[in-house]
Amino acid sequence: MNRALRPASRPSRVARSVGEDAAADLLPLLEFSTIVNSSLDLEFILNTVLRTLMGKLLVARGVLLLRQADNALEVIAAKGVDASILKRTIDVPRIPRVLRMRADLERNAHPLTPFLREHDLHAVIPILSQHQTVGCVLLGDRPNRAGYSAVEKRLVQSVVNLSGSAIEKGVIIAQVRDANRNLDRKIQELNTLFDLGKEFNIGLDMERVVKLISFALMGQVGVKSYAICLKDETSMRLAASRLVDAESVNGLLKELCAVERAARVHDLLRHRTLRFAAANLLQSGIQVVVPMQLQNTTKGLLMVGERMRGGAYTHADLEFLSSLGNLAIIAIENARLFRAELEKQHLEDELKIAREIQQGLLPECLPEIPGFDIAAVNVSSKTVGGDYYDLIRRTPMEYVVAIGDVSGKGSPAALLMSNVQAALRALAPESRTLSETTGRINDLTCANTKGAGKFITFFWGILDVATATLRYVNAGHNPPMLRRADGSIERLEEGGMILGVFPTHQPYAEASVILRPGDLLVLFTDGVSEAMNPRSEELTEERLEEIVRDCGSDDAATVIARIQDAVQQHIEGAPQSDDITLVVLRAVPR
Amino acid sequence: MTDFKVQHRDGEGVSILDLKGYLDAHTAPDLETAFQKLLNDRKFNIVVNCRDLSYISSAGLGVFMAYIEDVRKNKGDIKLTNMSPKVYNVFDLLGFPILYEIYKDEKEAIVKFRNAQKA
């Protein structure tokens, strides 16, 4: 193509008249014009312009710059100079509107001169399209520093003028092509989000969500290194990462929660409070931090390093990363809620089992005991403690009364209590002393707890109806209250160690009391005496004693009702934290 | 439900994965499993034949990215072949042609591996 215009060689031609010279050059000019104007390929057009001019004038250096959207001049084509000059931009607000030589421009200190000097360029030819300068061609010196003749100057300007509209057209087509490609990329981004959204909707576990995010980061964004961090109840943690130095990034997570929107780490260097974290991130190769937000709260962070294909992260990239993060955090939150719901369900199932075990332990109906008015109640709390009471006929004239409380809650407590009940029911009919039987129950319980830290407070006694005598052992339980008819209160404390901690070495002590008509015996668990109000104040055993003292000649059911009322009054609507169990015996005149 | 299959063939020192159907977020883990198995068996010369691959999403591309470094660290490579224009367009849009060798035909990729082994 550059042969289309032959160099206007021999200086003798310069001497010819202008008209003659123009006519001689007309045909090649026309040919050149046809070639550049029939092409849509900007690169081809620009290279043809440069080659033509350089061939025509025998110059060894040529650079072509075009005005960009941001008004900077960018090097689009270059020949005979280092290729690294391509894409360089310079800030030159005005280009001369006619061909000018470097010497002229230097006199006026034109902003182009440093660039011209740097690359040893001597002529500036404006590219005009619709009377606007859209760029310029810069050319090196002629061979032997021959300078540009007037004719040559005119020829050069003509060539450039002829290509002006072709260049402009090529620029527009290149822009359309770029825009199309950007659009395709945007569509691809949307496809990615759609693809993930579809998958997230299936309701996945968290590990899979995190894996899909990492695939999207690597596939769509093309990152080599990344970190996905998620916040649990207390802190931000790395959920997955591909980092050289995950440890040092881990230490920065708390600070990075303050990042409000997707940001280039480089920009965060200017941030007042985040600049140290940003400097550390850059050292770990992280280039962008993206908060994953749900209702304006940061629930996680995406961090990405350099891309495999290189290039800085653009605003559009940050937007995509934000969309990805926000889409993912919804899926992660759903997975978290789903898991929590499962756990809750599991816990509730377990409590239901515990409640069933516990209710199964309690007597369905109380036996009639001649000479005694009896009542009992067990109100289990939401979490189900390990309370237990029992009333069994041992012989026609003897009844077993028992109350106990297992440490801990839920199924383990209920199961242990069922062991104690089984032991009591099996051993009580045998003709051992209470002390011996209690020792056996303790040993059996120890074998069951196996040092797991569980224990049972237990009170039991045998009531001989004929003599109205209660023989009892108290194994560490809250001492039952015996209100005498005269209003005095005795506590039944005799016994020994709680059950289930150490095998029996020292026999349990036993004691007996006679229940005379009018006497009132109240067995209770700590759910009563430690019932708490919203200010965490307990009811206390002192207060319970007062209530019992006030019960005068009330029947057993009324005593229970009065104690329950007092508890309700005390807790002021606070939730019941432990089981409440009461067994009441009133000796009545026969 | 989308359908995706990955099958493994042995091509004398080169492992060939035949992909078929839709490779998206849902099926990407299947490809991951296939790559993981090759790496576990220390097979690092991998050709991925995309002849019957009808669609690939970014999550699918992510799987290639997840393994390329490990494979190259072990002096191997993942070469892609027989892509339909639609599938190639996605690779191209996301800048993959500069990261991966992509061939029209599986044989070219295998020859490349052979030549590299001879050298």
XYZ file of C-alpha atoms in Angstrom:
709
model
C 0.000 0.000 0.000
C 2.818 2.388 0.832
C 3.972 1.993 -2.708
C 0.810 3.765 -3.774
C 2.586 7.003 -3.212
C 6.105 7.135 -4.470
C 8.472 9.360 -2.552
C 8.579 12.823 -4.023
C 12.255 12.243 -4.414
C 14.620 14.415 -6.388
C 14.840 17.940 -4.987
C 14.729 19.185 -8.605
C 10.969 18.420 -8.549
C 10.490 20.950 -5.801
C 11.425 23.580 -8.308
C 8.499 22.628 -10.514
C 5.344 24.650 -10.358
C 2.826 23.769 -7.702
C 0.091 22.907 -10.201
C 2.258 20.442 -12.067
C 3.362 18.726 -8.890
C -0.169 18.375 -7.561
C -1.295 16.803 -10.827
C 1.535 14.274 -10.702
C 0.532 13.265 -7.174
C -3.184 13.219 -7.758
C -3.478 9.626 -8.915
C -1.552 8.008 -6.050
C -3.456 10.244 -3.599
C -6.736 9.048 -5.020
C -5.561 5.462 -4.764
C -4.524 6.010 -1.137
C -7.864 7.604 -0.360
C -9.743 4.654 -1.871
C -7.755 2.183 0.173
C -8.141 3.857 3.555
C -11.749 4.822 2.984
C -12.814 1.336 1.941
C -11.496 -0.236 5.118
C -13.364 -0.521 8.420
C -10.346 -1.743 10.325
C -8.914 1.111 12.343
C -5.579 -0.568 12.867
C -5.174 -1.128 9.133
C -6.152 2.468 8.338
C -3.735 3.958 10.833
C -0.879 1.718 9.811
C -1.486 2.566 6.166
C -1.404 6.294 6.954
C 1.846 5.961 8.862
C 3.485 3.689 6.299
C 2.446 5.953 3.447
C 3.813 9.094 5.056
C 7.011 7.437 6.176
C 7.561 5.912 2.749
C 6.784 9.136 0.981
C 9.122 11.275 3.092
C 11.678 8.591 3.909
C 11.403 9.217 7.622
C 12.246 6.357 10.004
C 9.977 7.294 12.899
C 6.231 7.836 13.042
C 3.644 7.940 15.821
C -0.110 8.409 15.566
C -2.161 9.657 18.501
C -5.930 9.946 18.859
C -8.006 11.992 21.249
C -9.752 9.725 23.776
C -13.111 10.122 25.507
C -11.331 11.562 28.562
C -9.627 14.106 26.253
C -6.140 12.618 26.692
C -4.085 11.854 23.600
C -3.294 8.150 23.278
C -0.646 6.519 21.101
C -2.595 4.189 18.814
C 0.009 3.313 16.180
C 3.772 3.662 16.075
C 6.589 2.669 13.784
C 10.332 2.906 14.176
C 10.009 3.702 17.900
C 9.942 1.377 20.879
C 6.662 -0.599 20.938
C 6.228 0.213 24.638
C 5.054 3.649 23.538
C 1.731 2.138 22.402
C -1.229 2.996 24.631
C 0.758 5.750 26.317
C -1.360 8.807 26.968
C -0.250 12.390 27.181
C -2.163 15.369 28.446
C -2.140 17.919 25.644
C -5.253 20.071 25.581
C -4.708 21.656 22.131
C -3.126 20.352 18.960
C -1.994 22.885 16.324
C -4.603 23.062 13.555
C -1.973 23.074 10.793
C 1.295 21.244 10.253
C 3.950 22.603 12.578
C 7.582 21.793 13.097
C 9.055 21.063 16.511
C 11.267 24.163 16.356
C 8.173 26.419 16.105
C 6.454 24.655 18.970
C 9.521 24.830 21.173
C 9.522 28.591 20.860
C 5.986 28.681 22.228
C 6.734 25.988 24.842
C 3.844 23.931 23.465
C 2.934 21.007 25.766
C 3.722 18.532 22.987
C 7.390 19.472 22.863
C 8.679 17.244 25.694
C 7.087 14.216 24.019
C 8.513 15.192 20.625
C 11.956 15.603 22.084
C 11.775 12.352 24.046
C 11.042 10.323 20.909
C 13.048 12.364 18.444
C 10.007 13.494 16.434
C 9.977 16.726 14.406
C 6.689 17.303 12.590
C 3.166 17.541 14.002
C 0.326 16.983 11.524
C -3.186 17.403 12.892
C -5.864 14.882 11.939
C -9.016 16.834 11.212
C -12.482 15.448 10.964
C -15.432 17.781 10.584
C -13.126 20.684 11.504
C -12.223 19.110 14.814
C -8.721 17.917 15.640
C -9.258 14.284 16.514
C -5.586 13.418 16.769
C -2.217 13.940 15.157
C 0.579 12.253 13.331
C 4.112 12.888 14.572
C 7.000 12.220 12.223
C 10.737 12.017 12.632
C 13.294 14.051 10.747
C 14.064 13.669 7.036
C 17.253 11.858 5.998
C 20.310 14.100 6.450
C 18.094 16.544 8.369
C 16.836 17.773 5.023
C 13.760 19.403 6.516
C 10.288 19.499 4.977
C 9.771 21.534 1.815
C 6.586 23.529 1.382
C 5.323 21.028 -1.173
C 6.065 18.129 1.086
C 4.276 19.836 3.924
C 1.222 20.288 1.759
C 1.382 16.712 0.539
C 1.650 15.360 4.072
C -1.272 17.453 5.211
C -3.322 16.277 2.213
C -2.640 12.628 2.975
C -3.666 13.119 6.578
C -6.729 15.141 5.601
C -7.816 12.455 3.167
C -7.673 9.860 5.915
C -9.431 11.985 8.562
C -12.930 10.739 7.990
C -11.712 7.163 7.434
C -9.962 7.318 10.815
C -13.040 8.749 12.462
C -15.177 5.998 10.931
C -12.666 3.372 12.040
C -12.717 4.807 15.569
C -16.493 4.619 15.708
C -16.514 1.073 14.413
C -13.858 0.073 16.919
C -15.974 1.682 19.629
C -19.062 -0.219 18.471
C -17.029 -3.406 18.456
C -15.786 -2.668 21.980
C -19.274 -1.808 23.128
C -20.578 -5.062 21.690
C -17.889 -7.005 23.405
C -18.546 -5.239 26.682
C -22.205 -6.016 26.247
C -21.378 -9.673 25.641
C -19.278 -9.630 28.786
C -22.117 -8.041 30.761
C -24.477 -10.702 29.465
C -21.965 -13.328 30.494
C -21.823 -11.747 33.975
C -25.593 -11.824 34.207
C -25.588 -15.437 33.024
C -23.129 -16.231 35.787
C -25.298 -14.578 38.427
C -28.372 -16.294 37.019
C -26.603 -19.649 36.942
C -25.529 -19.285 40.576
C -28.878 -17.902 41.696
C -30.619 -20.908 40.215
C -28.243 -23.216 42.020
C -28.421 -21.319 45.336
C -32.201 -21.575 45.241
C -32.068 -25.321 45.578
C -31.163 -24.742 49.220
C -27.609 -25.866 49.596
C -25.289 -26.367 52.448
C -22.777 -23.653 53.142
C -19.725 -25.561 51.891
C -21.232 -25.909 48.449
C -22.213 -22.238 48.285
C -18.655 -21.245 49.162
C -17.306 -23.619 46.517
C -19.560 -22.149 43.828
C -18.484 -18.615 44.730
C -14.872 -19.628 44.313
C -15.626 -21.196 40.912
C -17.336 -17.985 39.810
C -14.406 -15.874 41.035
C -11.934 -18.004 39.136
C -14.081 -18.538 36.051
C -15.772 -15.188 35.530
C -13.210 -12.847 37.049
C -10.217 -15.071 36.367
C -8.590 -14.596 39.749
C -5.649 -16.666 40.875
C -5.999 -15.964 44.578
C -9.037 -15.161 46.656
C -10.501 -15.337 50.140
C -14.109 -15.798 51.172
C -14.795 -14.755 54.749
C -18.012 -15.213 56.678
C -19.207 -13.767 59.930
C -20.620 -16.051 62.576
C -22.196 -14.807 65.828
C -18.931 -13.445 67.114
C -16.373 -12.813 64.434
C -15.325 -12.812 60.784
C -13.539 -15.994 59.683
C -11.927 -17.320 56.521
C -14.355 -19.814 54.996
C -12.245 -20.643 51.957
C -9.147 -19.179 50.400
C -6.370 -19.538 47.886
C -3.744 -17.290 49.327
C -0.037 -17.486 49.785
C -0.322 -15.976 53.230
C -3.789 -16.676 54.649
C -2.563 -16.214 58.200
C -1.723 -12.528 57.924
C -4.978 -11.803 56.077
C -6.853 -13.568 58.858
C -5.535 -11.014 61.327
C -7.011 -8.118 59.333
C -10.584 -9.353 58.996
C -11.987 -7.494 61.978
C -10.737 -4.165 60.676
C -11.906 -4.873 57.153
C -15.528 -5.143 58.297
C -15.443 -1.345 58.126
C -15.165 -1.423 54.317
C -18.556 -0.162 53.212
C -18.543 -0.954 49.518
C -16.454 -2.828 47.006
C -13.085 -1.100 46.842
C -9.680 -1.441 45.255
C -7.168 -1.969 48.020
C -4.996 0.616 46.326
C -7.725 3.225 46.912
C -8.049 2.155 50.555
C -4.443 3.254 51.086
C -5.796 6.788 51.262
C -8.424 5.792 53.841
C -7.745 7.261 57.267
C -8.378 4.154 59.386
C -7.950 1.385 56.850
C -4.627 2.336 55.323
C -2.523 -0.038 57.432
C -4.802 -2.965 56.739
C -4.725 -2.008 53.056
C -0.927 -1.942 52.979
C -0.844 -5.425 54.509
C -3.430 -6.700 52.038
C -1.364 -5.458 49.102
C 1.596 -7.360 50.488
C -0.535 -10.508 50.580
C -1.477 -9.891 46.959
C -5.088 -8.829 47.590
C -6.303 -6.153 45.183
C -10.016 -5.809 45.868
C -12.158 -6.088 49.010
C -15.898 -6.547 48.628
C -18.249 -6.561 51.602
C -21.086 -9.088 51.357
C -24.061 -7.295 52.775
C -27.521 -8.229 53.912
C -29.818 -5.359 54.877
C -26.823 -3.018 54.997
C -24.976 -5.229 57.458
C -21.680 -6.771 56.440
C -22.027 -10.515 56.851
C -18.955 -11.513 54.925
C -16.056 -10.374 52.749
C -14.827 -11.356 49.329
C -11.206 -10.608 48.584
C -9.516 -11.185 45.277
C -5.963 -10.966 44.087
C -4.448 -10.340 40.700
C -6.195 -11.737 37.638
C -4.533 -14.413 35.554
C -5.020 -12.373 32.405
C -3.736 -9.254 34.180
C -5.195 -5.772 34.020
C -6.540 -3.516 36.746
C -9.996 -4.017 38.215
C -12.518 -1.656 36.650
C -15.624 -0.134 38.115
C -17.671 -2.725 36.213
C -15.610 -5.510 37.809
C -16.332 -4.111 41.274
C -20.021 -3.991 40.436
C -20.014 -7.606 39.368
C -18.139 -8.668 42.506
C -20.656 -6.776 44.668
C -23.584 -8.478 42.933
C -21.915 -11.843 43.333
C -21.220 -11.188 47.017
C -24.715 -10.010 47.803
C -26.303 -12.898 45.938
C -24.084 -15.371 47.739
C -24.657 -13.958 51.198
C -28.396 -14.511 50.838
C -27.752 -18.148 49.990
C -25.274 -18.445 52.852
C -27.701 -16.840 55.287
C -30.437 -19.212 54.117
C -28.138 -22.174 54.584
C -27.274 -20.910 58.057
C -30.940 -20.427 59.008
C -31.793 -23.839 57.609
C -29.056 -25.444 59.671
C -30.138 -23.554 62.809
C -33.729 -24.649 62.210
C -32.590 -28.266 61.892
C -30.624 -28.004 65.116
C -33.570 -26.443 66.886
C -35.832 -29.168 65.575
C -33.383 -31.781 66.775
C -33.217 -30.168 70.205
C -36.975 -30.014 70.440
C -37.281 -33.655 69.490
C -34.809 -34.520 72.187
C -36.661 -32.464 74.778
C -39.888 -34.139 73.790
C -38.283 -37.508 74.434
C -36.929 -36.263 77.756
C -40.339 -34.959 78.777
C -41.928 -38.280 77.872
C -39.375 -40.201 79.917
C -39.835 -37.867 82.854
C -43.617 -37.946 82.752
C -43.435 -41.741 82.560
C -41.547 -41.790 85.845
C -44.148 -39.883 87.803
C -46.983 -41.820 89.400
C -50.179 -41.616 87.350
C -52.301 -41.507 90.482
C -51.371 -41.272 94.119
C -52.180 -44.140 96.450
C -54.684 -43.573 99.247
C -52.795 -43.531 102.534
C -55.014 -43.998 105.587
C -54.639 -41.058 107.990
C -52.970 -38.843 105.423
C -54.139 -36.271 102.940
C -51.619 -36.176 100.079
C -51.056 -34.146 96.941
C -48.169 -33.770 94.505
C -47.304 -31.737 91.443
C -44.570 -31.584 88.836
C -44.387 -28.688 86.415
C -41.572 -29.298 83.963
C -39.767 -26.307 82.527
C -39.223 -25.715 78.797
C -35.799 -27.324 78.912
C -36.937 -30.273 81.062
C -34.928 -30.736 84.238
C -34.468 -34.017 86.013
C -37.065 -33.797 88.792
C -38.733 -36.915 90.108
C -41.097 -37.901 92.905
C -42.703 -41.184 93.804
C -45.265 -42.671 96.200
C -45.399 -46.474 96.338
C -47.201 -48.933 98.603
C -44.485 -51.155 100.063
C -46.598 -53.324 102.385
C -50.254 -52.847 103.352
C -49.153 -50.571 106.173
C -46.007 -49.002 104.665
C -45.582 -46.434 101.906
C -42.451 -45.194 100.171
C -42.213 -41.408 99.657
C -39.404 -40.101 97.449
C -38.265 -36.909 95.734
C -35.119 -36.264 93.722
C -33.405 -33.898 91.328
C -30.749 -34.861 88.758
C -28.105 -32.329 87.790
C -28.366 -31.249 84.186
C -31.308 -31.203 81.872
C -32.849 -32.990 78.925
C -32.656 -36.660 78.006
C -29.453 -37.503 79.924
C -30.991 -36.246 83.179
C -34.285 -38.026 82.541
C -32.531 -41.302 81.725
C -30.415 -41.178 84.863
C -33.463 -40.459 86.961
C -35.227 -43.455 85.447
C -32.296 -45.579 86.636
C -32.713 -44.271 90.185
C -36.440 -44.940 90.073
C -35.849 -48.489 88.851
C -33.322 -49.071 91.639
C -35.669 -47.653 94.259
C -38.637 -49.685 93.074
C -36.559 -52.859 92.922
C -34.807 -52.405 96.257
C -37.469 -50.784 98.432
C -39.582 -53.971 98.863
C -36.542 -55.908 100.115
C -35.985 -56.186 103.830
C -32.906 -53.997 104.087
C -32.542 -50.906 106.195
C -33.059 -47.529 104.507
C -29.392 -46.850 105.036
C -28.358 -50.042 103.220
C -30.823 -49.501 100.406
C -29.625 -45.908 99.924
C -26.026 -47.153 99.794
C -26.986 -49.677 97.092
C -28.843 -47.033 95.088
C -25.798 -44.769 95.311
C -23.463 -47.526 94.112
C -25.769 -48.345 91.199
C -25.979 -44.661 90.308
C -22.196 -44.307 90.435
C -21.904 -47.253 88.051
C -24.266 -45.415 85.694
C -22.710 -41.951 85.878
C -19.161 -43.300 85.507
C -17.694 -40.063 86.721
C -19.458 -38.030 84.022
C -20.037 -35.279 86.553
C -23.707 -36.081 86.985
C -25.261 -36.407 90.437
C -28.633 -36.667 92.097
C -30.022 -35.079 95.233
C -32.441 -37.557 96.728
C -34.728 -37.807 99.717
C -36.768 -40.850 100.521
C -38.538 -42.385 103.457
C -40.862 -45.172 104.521
C -44.061 -44.060 106.200
C -45.456 -46.608 108.697
C -49.145 -45.845 108.828
C -49.715 -47.800 112.013
C -47.276 -45.721 114.054
C -47.410 -42.592 111.831
C -43.630 -42.806 111.764
C -41.518 -41.666 108.822
C -38.051 -43.180 108.657
C -35.988 -41.299 106.109
C -32.595 -40.740 104.484
C -31.658 -37.424 102.919
C -28.943 -37.809 100.271
C -28.089 -34.167 99.763
C -31.591 -32.998 98.855
C -33.145 -29.708 100.000
C -34.366 -30.750 103.461
C -38.153 -31.193 103.428
C -40.099 -28.945 105.792
C -42.149 -30.467 108.598
C -44.596 -27.925 109.949
C -45.841 -28.972 113.352
C -49.387 -28.200 114.380
C -48.002 -25.443 116.632
C -46.524 -23.635 113.633
C -42.873 -24.576 114.256
C -40.864 -25.923 111.355
C -38.385 -28.800 111.414
C -36.126 -29.688 108.492
C -35.439 -33.355 107.640
C -31.682 -33.260 107.106
C -30.328 -36.578 108.337
C -28.634 -38.714 105.678
C -25.431 -38.333 103.730
C -23.786 -37.559 100.460
C -25.581 -36.889 97.176
C -25.956 -39.904 94.881
C -23.707 -40.715 91.952
C -20.438 -39.028 92.922
C -18.505 -41.601 95.019
C -19.315 -45.233 95.779
C -20.678 -45.667 99.311
C -17.902 -45.857 101.928
C -19.682 -44.497 104.940
C -23.222 -45.755 105.514
C -25.989 -43.179 105.105
C -27.489 -42.065 108.397
C -31.234 -42.515 108.816
C -33.635 -40.776 111.147
C -37.321 -40.962 111.960
C -40.042 -38.486 112.821
C -43.591 -39.048 114.021
C -46.300 -37.230 112.088
C -49.051 -36.224 114.476
C -52.491 -35.106 113.331
C -52.259 -31.539 112.014
C -48.578 -31.882 111.036
C -47.722 -30.904 107.490
C -44.788 -32.374 105.509
C -43.628 -30.467 102.406
C -41.092 -32.052 100.014
C -39.829 -29.777 97.282
C -37.105 -29.367 94.676
C -34.874 -26.347 94.168
C -37.073 -25.265 91.239
C -39.397 -23.940 93.986
C -36.929 -22.303 96.356
C -34.741 -20.951 93.529
C -37.578 -19.700 91.305
C -36.237 -16.443 89.881
C -37.779 -13.092 89.096
C -36.574 -10.915 86.207
C -33.972 -9.366 88.537
C -32.467 -12.828 89.132
C -33.650 -12.869 92.738
C -34.538 -16.310 94.105
C -37.638 -17.079 96.135
C -35.362 -18.595 98.880
C -36.030 -21.351 101.370
C -36.710 -18.749 104.105
C -39.627 -17.385 102.105
C -40.855 -20.938 101.425
C -40.779 -21.633 105.167
C -42.930 -18.551 105.769
C -45.456 -19.721 103.196
C -45.542 -23.198 104.734
C -45.923 -21.705 108.211
C -48.922 -19.701 106.966
C -50.641 -22.809 105.693
C -52.224 -23.625 109.123
C -54.878 -26.252 108.578
C -55.108 -26.092 104.744
C -55.530 -29.450 103.016
C -52.638 -30.795 100.912
C -53.977 -29.592 97.546
C -54.504 -26.077 98.921
C -50.951 -25.999 100.296
C -49.626 -26.828 96.836
C -51.831 -24.185 95.242
C -50.649 -21.531 97.755
C -46.984 -22.360 97.151
C -47.482 -22.273 93.381
C -49.264 -18.914 93.661
C -46.411 -17.527 95.723
C -43.926 -18.742 93.109
C -45.940 -17.163 90.280
C -46.140 -13.876 92.185
C -42.433 -13.915 92.831
C -41.260 -14.602 89.272
C -43.366 -11.747 87.853
C -43.880 -13.493 84.547
C -40.252 -14.506 84.043
C -39.925 -17.825 82.237
C -39.711 -20.884 84.486
C -36.081 -21.964 84.358
C -36.266 -25.280 86.207
C -38.776 -28.023 86.994
C -41.019 -27.398 89.989
C -41.911 -30.445 92.074
C -43.870 -30.576 95.336
C -45.121 -33.493 97.415
C -47.301 -32.579 100.417
C -48.573 -34.884 103.213
C -50.977 -33.678 105.857
C -51.562 -35.967 108.847
C -55.285 -35.894 109.550
C -57.049 -36.977 112.732
C -58.276 -40.565 112.441
C -32.637 -30.885 35.284
C -29.492 -30.101 33.326
C -27.526 -33.049 32.069
C -23.770 -33.279 32.110
C -21.364 -36.172 31.698
C -17.621 -36.405 31.930
C -15.856 -39.536 30.731
C -12.233 -40.449 30.977
C -10.222 -42.116 28.220
C -6.570 -43.064 28.235
C -4.508 -41.924 25.277
C -1.027 -43.326 25.915
C 0.411 -41.001 28.508
C -2.314 -38.421 27.915
C -5.608 -38.433 29.787
C -8.598 -37.358 27.767
C -11.778 -36.072 29.359
C -14.858 -36.068 27.127
C -17.380 -33.491 28.248
C -20.993 -33.767 27.263
C -24.011 -31.549 27.865
C -24.398 -28.545 30.177
C -21.514 -27.492 32.371
C -22.905 -24.959 34.847
C -22.913 -24.222 38.571
C -24.973 -27.331 39.166
C -22.718 -29.721 37.283
C -19.333 -28.042 37.863
C -18.616 -30.269 40.901
C -18.747 -33.335 38.597
C -15.904 -31.942 36.494
C -14.051 -31.052 39.659
C -14.303 -34.652 40.814
C -12.908 -35.847 37.473
C -9.915 -33.446 37.676
C -9.304 -34.346 41.300
C -9.189 -38.022 40.382
C -6.626 -37.395 37.616
C -4.465 -35.402 40.027
C -4.743 -38.104 42.681
C -3.561 -40.612 40.076
C -0.762 -38.186 39.215
C -1.939 -37.786 35.631
C -1.016 -34.274 34.595
C -1.153 -34.393 30.788
C -4.808 -33.654 30.274
C -6.790 -33.040 27.099
C -10.368 -31.875 27.545
C -12.445 -32.683 24.476
C -15.430 -30.342 24.283
C -17.029 -31.812 21.158
C -20.308 -32.666 22.877
C -20.241 -29.773 25.333
C -23.312 -27.692 24.539
C -22.936 -24.986 27.189
C -20.388 -23.725 29.671
C -20.945 -21.188 32.440
C -18.360 -19.225 34.411
C -18.602 -21.733 37.235
C -17.528 -24.361 34.714
C -14.561 -22.235 33.654
C -13.749 -21.783 37.328
C -13.029 -25.500 37.606
C -10.338 -25.235 34.878
C -8.800 -22.313 36.752
C -8.888 -24.227 40.021
C -6.631 -26.977 38.664
C -4.392 -25.360 36.046
C -1.731 -24.185 38.509
C -1.421 -27.556 40.232
C -1.234 -29.319 36.872
C 1.437 -26.974 35.495
C 3.404 -27.144 38.723
C 3.694 -30.862 37.984
C 4.979 -30.145 34.477
C 1.651 -31.036 32.907
C -1.015 -29.004 31.151
C -4.718 -28.843 30.459
C -5.340 -28.421 26.726
C -8.801 -27.848 25.329
C -10.073 -29.118 22.004
C -13.049 -29.445 19.647
C -15.030 -26.479 20.987
C -18.213 -25.326 19.301
C -18.172 -21.609 18.391
C -20.736 -20.929 21.131
C -18.561 -22.509 23.808
C -15.411 -20.900 22.402
C -17.098 -17.502 22.586
C -17.489 -17.838 26.354
C -13.838 -18.849 26.770
C -12.837 -15.941 24.540
C -14.997 -13.358 26.312
C -13.443 -14.216 29.642
C -9.918 -14.076 28.266
C -9.141 -17.783 28.503
C -7.380 -18.184 25.138
C -4.303 -16.455 26.570
C -4.246 -18.822 29.533
C -5.002 -22.126 27.850
C -3.967 -23.833 24.655
C -7.077 -24.429 22.602
C -6.973 -26.711 19.534
C -9.441 -27.494 16.804
C -8.819 -31.184 17.144
C -7.882 -33.530 19.954
C -5.063 -35.042 17.848
C -3.201 -31.719 17.684
C -3.240 -31.460 21.471
C -1.989 -35.034 21.859
C 0.833 -34.392 19.354
C 1.801 -31.295 21.390
C 2.089 -33.402 24.530
C 4.106 -36.077 22.671
C 6.526 -33.497 21.295
C 6.947 -31.947 24.705
C 7.729 -35.374 26.162
C 10.350 -36.063 23.465
C 12.007 -32.732 23.999
